Every structure is written in C-alpha cells, then in structure tokens.
Short mmCIF file of C-alpha atoms in Angstrom, two decimals:
data_model
loop_
_atom_site.label_atom_id
_atom_site.label_comp_id
_atom_site.label_asym_id
_atom_site.label_seq_id
_atom_site.Cartn_x
_atom_site.Cartn_y
_atom_site.Cartn_z
CA PHE E 2 86.27 110.03 137.01
CA GLY E 3 85.77 108.31 140.36
CA GLU E 4 82.18 107.15 140.82
CA PRO E 5 80.01 109.92 139.35
CA LYS E 6 76.25 109.80 139.47
CA VAL E 7 74.22 108.77 136.47
CA LEU E 8 73.41 112.36 135.47
CA GLU E 9 77.08 113.29 135.69
CA LEU E 10 77.95 110.30 133.51
CA GLU E 11 75.39 111.44 130.95
CA TRP E 12 76.85 114.95 130.95
CA ILE E 13 80.42 113.59 130.58
CA GLU E 14 79.43 111.29 127.72
CA ARG E 15 77.47 114.02 125.92
CA THR E 16 80.31 116.53 126.29
CA ILE E 17 82.93 114.11 124.99
CA PHE E 18 80.68 113.21 122.06
CA LEU E 19 80.31 116.88 121.12
CA ILE E 20 84.08 117.44 121.39
CA VAL E 21 85.09 114.50 119.18
CA GLY E 22 82.30 115.45 116.77
CA PHE E 23 83.75 118.97 116.58
CA TYR E 24 87.18 117.56 115.73
CA GLN E 25 85.65 115.32 113.09
CA GLN E 26 84.04 118.34 111.41
CA LEU E 27 87.34 120.24 111.54
CA ILE E 28 89.32 117.42 110.03
CA ASN E 29 86.69 116.73 107.37
CA ALA E 30 86.82 120.42 106.44
CA SER E 31 90.63 120.34 106.18
CA ASP E 32 92.73 118.72 103.50
CA LEU E 33 94.95 116.10 105.09
CA LYS E 34 96.63 115.18 101.83
CA GLY E 35 97.98 118.68 101.38
CA GLU E 36 96.15 119.45 98.16
CA ASN E 37 95.03 122.79 99.58
CA ARG E 38 98.14 124.07 101.29
CA GLU E 39 96.89 127.64 101.21
CA SER E 40 94.15 126.87 103.71
CA SER E 41 95.06 128.18 107.14
CA THR E 42 92.34 126.00 108.67
CA SER E 43 93.91 122.89 107.15
CA LEU E 44 97.40 123.80 108.41
CA ASN E 45 96.18 124.54 111.93
CA VAL E 46 94.13 121.34 112.18
CA ASN E 47 97.00 119.23 110.86
CA ARG E 48 99.48 120.79 113.25
CA HIS E 49 97.21 120.35 116.28
CA THR E 50 96.05 116.80 115.64
CA LEU E 51 98.59 114.86 113.60
CA ALA E 52 101.61 116.12 115.53
CA SER E 53 99.98 115.67 118.94
CA LYS E 54 100.75 112.41 120.66
CA ASN E 55 98.36 113.31 123.46
CA PHE E 56 95.48 113.84 121.04
CA VAL E 57 95.91 110.51 119.25
CA SER E 58 96.48 108.67 122.55
CA THR E 59 93.25 110.17 123.84
CA LEU E 60 91.40 108.89 120.80
CA PHE E 61 92.61 105.38 121.61
CA LYS E 62 91.31 105.74 125.15
CA LEU E 63 87.91 106.99 123.96
CA ILE E 64 87.47 104.18 121.45
CA LYS E 65 85.91 102.11 124.23
CA PHE E 66 83.92 104.89 125.90
CA SER E 67 80.38 104.70 124.51
CA PRO E 68 78.82 103.41 121.28
CA ARG E 69 78.40 106.79 119.64
CA VAL E 70 81.74 108.16 120.84
CA SER E 71 83.43 105.00 119.57
CA ARG E 72 81.75 105.47 116.19
CA VAL E 73 83.07 109.03 115.77
CA VAL E 74 86.54 108.12 117.07
CA ILE E 75 86.89 105.28 114.55
CA LYS E 76 85.80 107.61 111.76
CA LEU E 77 88.44 110.09 112.90
CA LEU E 78 91.08 107.35 112.85
CA ARG E 79 90.02 106.36 109.33
CA THR E 80 90.88 109.89 108.25
CA ILE E 81 94.16 110.52 110.10
CA VAL E 82 95.82 107.08 110.28
CA PRO E 83 96.66 106.92 106.53
CA VAL E 84 98.82 110.05 106.87
CA LEU E 85 100.55 109.06 110.11
CA GLU E 86 103.74 107.04 110.53
CA SER E 87 103.64 103.63 112.22
CA SER E 88 106.36 104.63 114.71
CA PHE E 89 104.22 107.55 115.89
CA LEU E 90 101.12 105.39 116.31
CA ASN E 91 103.07 102.65 118.08
CA ALA E 92 104.37 105.23 120.55
CA CYS E 93 100.80 106.40 121.19
CA VAL E 94 99.67 102.83 121.88
CA GLN E 95 102.68 102.22 124.14
CA SER E 96 101.88 105.33 126.15
CA LEU E 97 98.53 103.79 127.09
CA ASN E 98 99.81 100.60 128.72
CA GLY E 99 103.03 102.13 130.05
CA ASN E 100 104.84 98.82 129.74
CA GLU E 101 107.27 98.54 126.85
CA GLU E 102 107.72 94.81 127.30
CA ASN E 103 104.01 94.07 126.88
CA SER E 104 103.35 96.72 124.27
CA VAL E 105 101.94 95.78 120.86
CA GLU E 106 102.06 97.62 117.59
CA PHE E 107 99.17 99.82 116.53
CA GLU E 108 97.71 97.53 113.87
CA GLN E 109 97.95 94.52 116.19
CA ALA E 110 96.19 96.41 118.97
CA MET E 111 93.36 97.40 116.64
CA LEU E 112 93.00 93.84 115.32
CA ASN E 113 92.90 92.51 118.88
CA PHE E 114 90.14 94.99 119.69
CA LEU E 115 88.14 93.96 116.63
CA GLY E 116 88.53 90.28 117.45
CA LYS E 117 87.36 90.74 121.03
CA THR E 118 84.49 92.96 119.94
CA LEU E 119 83.13 90.51 117.37
CA SER E 120 83.61 87.63 119.80
CA ASN E 121 81.72 89.57 122.48
CA LEU E 122 84.75 89.37 124.76
CA ASN E 123 85.24 93.12 125.22
CA GLU E 124 84.58 93.43 128.94
CA ASP E 125 86.97 96.16 130.06
CA SER E 126 85.82 99.76 130.35
CA GLU E 127 87.06 103.08 131.61
CA LEU E 128 83.78 103.55 133.50
CA ASP E 129 83.00 99.98 134.51
CA PRO E 130 80.60 98.86 135.98
CA LYS E 131 78.50 101.92 135.08
CA SER E 132 79.87 101.94 131.58
CA TYR E 133 78.17 103.47 128.57
CA ILE E 134 79.47 100.56 126.54
CA GLN E 135 76.48 98.34 125.83
CA LYS E 136 77.71 94.78 125.92
CA ASP E 137 74.85 93.11 124.09
CA ALA E 138 75.48 91.40 120.77
CA TYR E 139 73.93 94.18 118.67
CA SER E 140 76.11 96.96 120.09
CA ASN E 141 79.26 94.90 119.76
CA TRP E 142 78.35 94.02 116.19
CA CYS E 143 77.78 97.70 115.29
CA LEU E 144 81.17 98.60 116.78
CA GLY E 145 82.69 95.71 114.89
CA SER E 146 81.20 97.03 111.66
CA GLU E 147 82.92 100.38 112.20
CA LEU E 148 86.23 98.63 112.89
CA VAL E 149 85.87 96.42 109.81
CA GLY E 150 85.25 99.56 107.77
CA PHE E 151 88.33 101.15 109.33
CA PHE E 152 90.59 98.27 108.28
CA ARG E 153 89.12 98.08 104.79
CA CYS E 154 89.69 101.80 104.39
CA ILE E 155 93.37 101.82 105.38
CA LEU E 156 94.04 98.66 103.33
CA SER E 157 94.05 100.93 100.30
CA THR E 158 96.81 103.12 101.77
CA LYS E 159 100.50 102.70 102.67
CA TRP E 160 99.42 100.31 105.45
CA LYS E 161 98.51 97.61 102.90
CA ASN E 162 101.69 95.51 103.13
CA SER E 163 101.88 95.72 106.91
CA LEU E 164 98.26 94.66 107.31
CA GLN E 165 98.57 91.81 104.82
CA ASN E 166 101.51 90.41 106.80
CA LEU E 167 99.55 90.78 110.04
CA PHE E 168 96.50 89.02 108.59
CA GLN E 169 98.60 86.13 107.31
CA SER E 170 100.41 85.62 110.62
CA SER E 171 97.13 85.84 112.56
CA ILE E 172 95.56 83.06 110.48
CA VAL E 173 98.50 80.61 110.54
CA GLU E 174 99.47 81.25 114.15
CA GLU E 175 98.76 78.39 116.56
CA ASN E 176 96.61 79.94 119.26
CA GLU E 177 93.61 78.71 121.24
CA ASP E 178 92.03 82.15 120.99
CA LYS E 179 90.64 82.35 117.45
CA SER E 180 89.13 85.82 117.82
CA ASN E 181 91.80 87.42 115.61
CA VAL E 182 91.15 84.81 112.91
CA PHE E 183 87.50 85.77 113.10
CA ALA E 184 88.50 89.43 112.80
CA VAL E 185 90.68 88.84 109.72
CA LEU E 186 88.01 86.79 107.95
CA SER E 187 85.49 89.54 108.71
CA ILE E 188 87.73 92.19 107.18
CA LEU E 189 88.37 90.11 104.08
CA GLY E 190 84.65 89.75 103.33
CA GLY E 191 82.99 87.58 105.96
CA HIS E 192 81.27 90.39 107.88
CA LEU E 193 77.54 90.92 107.57
CA GLU E 194 76.29 94.47 108.07
CA VAL E 195 73.30 95.41 110.21
CA ALA E 196 71.14 98.51 110.13
CA ARG E 197 72.84 100.94 112.53
CA VAL E 198 73.34 104.65 113.08
CA GLY E 199 76.11 105.81 110.76
CA GLY E 200 75.66 102.83 108.45
CA ARG E 201 74.27 102.75 104.92
CA VAL E 202 70.91 101.16 104.12
CA GLN E 203 68.63 100.89 101.15
CA SER E 204 64.94 100.17 100.80
CA ILE E 205 62.41 99.76 98.02
CA ASP E 206 59.24 101.83 98.38
CA TYR E 207 55.77 100.85 97.20
CA SER E 208 56.39 102.34 93.76
CA GLY E 209 59.44 100.15 93.28
CA LYS E 210 61.91 103.02 93.66
CA THR E 211 65.14 102.30 95.54
CA VAL E 212 65.95 104.71 98.38
CA GLU E 213 69.50 104.68 99.76
CA GLY E 214 71.11 106.74 102.52
CA THR E 215 72.97 106.98 105.81
CA VAL E 216 71.08 106.14 109.01
CA LEU E 217 70.70 109.21 111.21
CA GLU E 218 68.32 107.90 113.84
CA MET E 219 66.98 104.53 114.94
CA ASN E 220 66.34 102.61 118.13
CA PRO E 221 66.79 98.85 117.72
CA TYR E 222 65.75 98.27 121.34
CA SER E 223 62.20 99.58 120.90
CA TYR E 224 59.16 98.70 118.81
CA ALA E 225 59.40 102.00 116.95
CA ARG E 226 58.70 101.36 113.30
CA THR E 227 60.57 104.28 111.76
CA ILE E 228 64.20 104.77 110.87
CA THR E 229 65.51 108.12 109.66
CA ILE E 230 68.07 108.20 106.87
CA TYR E 231 69.83 111.01 105.02
CA THR E 232 69.85 110.77 101.23
CA GLU E 233 71.46 113.06 98.71
CA LEU E 234 68.23 115.01 98.40
CA ASP E 235 66.39 114.86 101.70
CA THR E 236 65.81 113.22 105.07
CA VAL E 237 63.55 110.18 104.73
CA LYS E 238 61.73 108.03 107.28
CA LEU E 239 61.52 104.31 106.53
CA ASN E 240 59.91 101.27 108.13
CA GLN E 241 62.56 99.82 110.42
CA HIS E 242 61.03 96.31 110.25
CA SER E 243 60.44 96.21 106.50
CA ARG E 244 61.79 93.21 104.63
CA ASN E 245 62.88 95.59 101.90
CA LEU E 246 65.27 97.40 104.29
CA THR E 247 68.81 96.08 103.77
CA PRO E 248 72.19 97.34 105.06
#
C-alpha cells in the first residue's frame, strides 16, 4: 500500500471489512457440510473459497489487519477450517513466508499468533506504523478471545487429535518463551472473557429479568454508558458500566 494518507487508510480498511463481511454472509448462507447439495449458491461458494489457495492465504494476511477485520476473518476460519485438509492449510501458510525451511504448520502458526496476542507481543503489521491494529491490552485481549473461540470450535472436529498433540508438546517443551503455554492454558479454560463487539453478554434488569445477547455496538475507550446488544427478540441498550453486565 505504500504510505497512504489517513483517509485512504480508512477507505481501505472499510472496503476490506465490507468484502470479508460479504464472504461471511455467503458462507453462512451456504451449507459447507454438504447437507444441501441441491443449492447452487452452496456449490458456488464452496468451489470459490475452499478450493482457492489465494483466498485462504489472503485471510491469513488479513487476520492482523484491523480489530474488526480480524474478528470477521477468524469467524470465517471457524467455519471453513473444519472442512479443509491440513496439507492445504499448511501450503497456504507456507505461501505467506515463502521459506520452506522456516515454515510452520497451520495449527502451530495459529497457536503462535494467539500466544503473542495474549502476551501483548504482537508488534508486526502490514501497515505499520500507521496500523489499524490497536496494540493496547484491551484490543489484544478481544482478539485473543476470538482466537480462543476459534480453537475451542475446531477442537470438536477432525482437528482434535492434532491439536491435543500440539498442546501437549507446547506445555512440556523447554522454551524461555512461555507465550504458547499461556495460549494453551487459555484455550483449555483459563481465559476470561470481556465485553466486546461480537461477544456474548448478559445483564439483569431492575425487574430481575436476565437479558442475554450479542454485542453489536460499544466503545470501551469512551465514557458512553450504553452498549447495544442483539437478543432473539430485539435490539437492547444496556448500561456498559453496570455491575450486572457480565460476558
């Protein structure tokens, strides 16, 4: 991208967010498990995304682009990784670093990313130093939450044995950098959620009724007192600083 101006960066980020969001809607509308093979939409989406090394490699590049782009990309990976082969994903990861000798397997690369994110060591960026990646603790923790959710999701798929072996080796391995140990322990239950866009929260109103939903809008960097969530019935605004609000 060279060194674009701030407005150009905003346009680039917004455009990429809309594109990956469009793909997420397409894939969510399709049936990746093949239960609806009569759907032409499903067949076209599967053919274009799952068989495209360029598409998946691009997702890996965008995973560090901006907080909201990262969030959508990780959700896309949660959907498509369970139906992809490890050899295909490893080839996509290898195509990014271009060095076969230093290449790592897909699950190892993702665990490394999670470990660095939760340890606040993620300092590289495609747009550095004018990156849209916010490097404060809150943003890294939100990204870490998405990655933890990603691993927990694919643990229930064919990746289970491979991930279990990776987790075991990461814990027993003698290494001064303990970020991957931190990542494994977080996946296995040691991660604490925070209220964040895309996350689930619940609150108890004055009548004692529990309200639960997905966060659509909030700004943790301001003194705004409202947070917007989407429930099964409606869109609800809650007090962002209420003690009754829990992730």
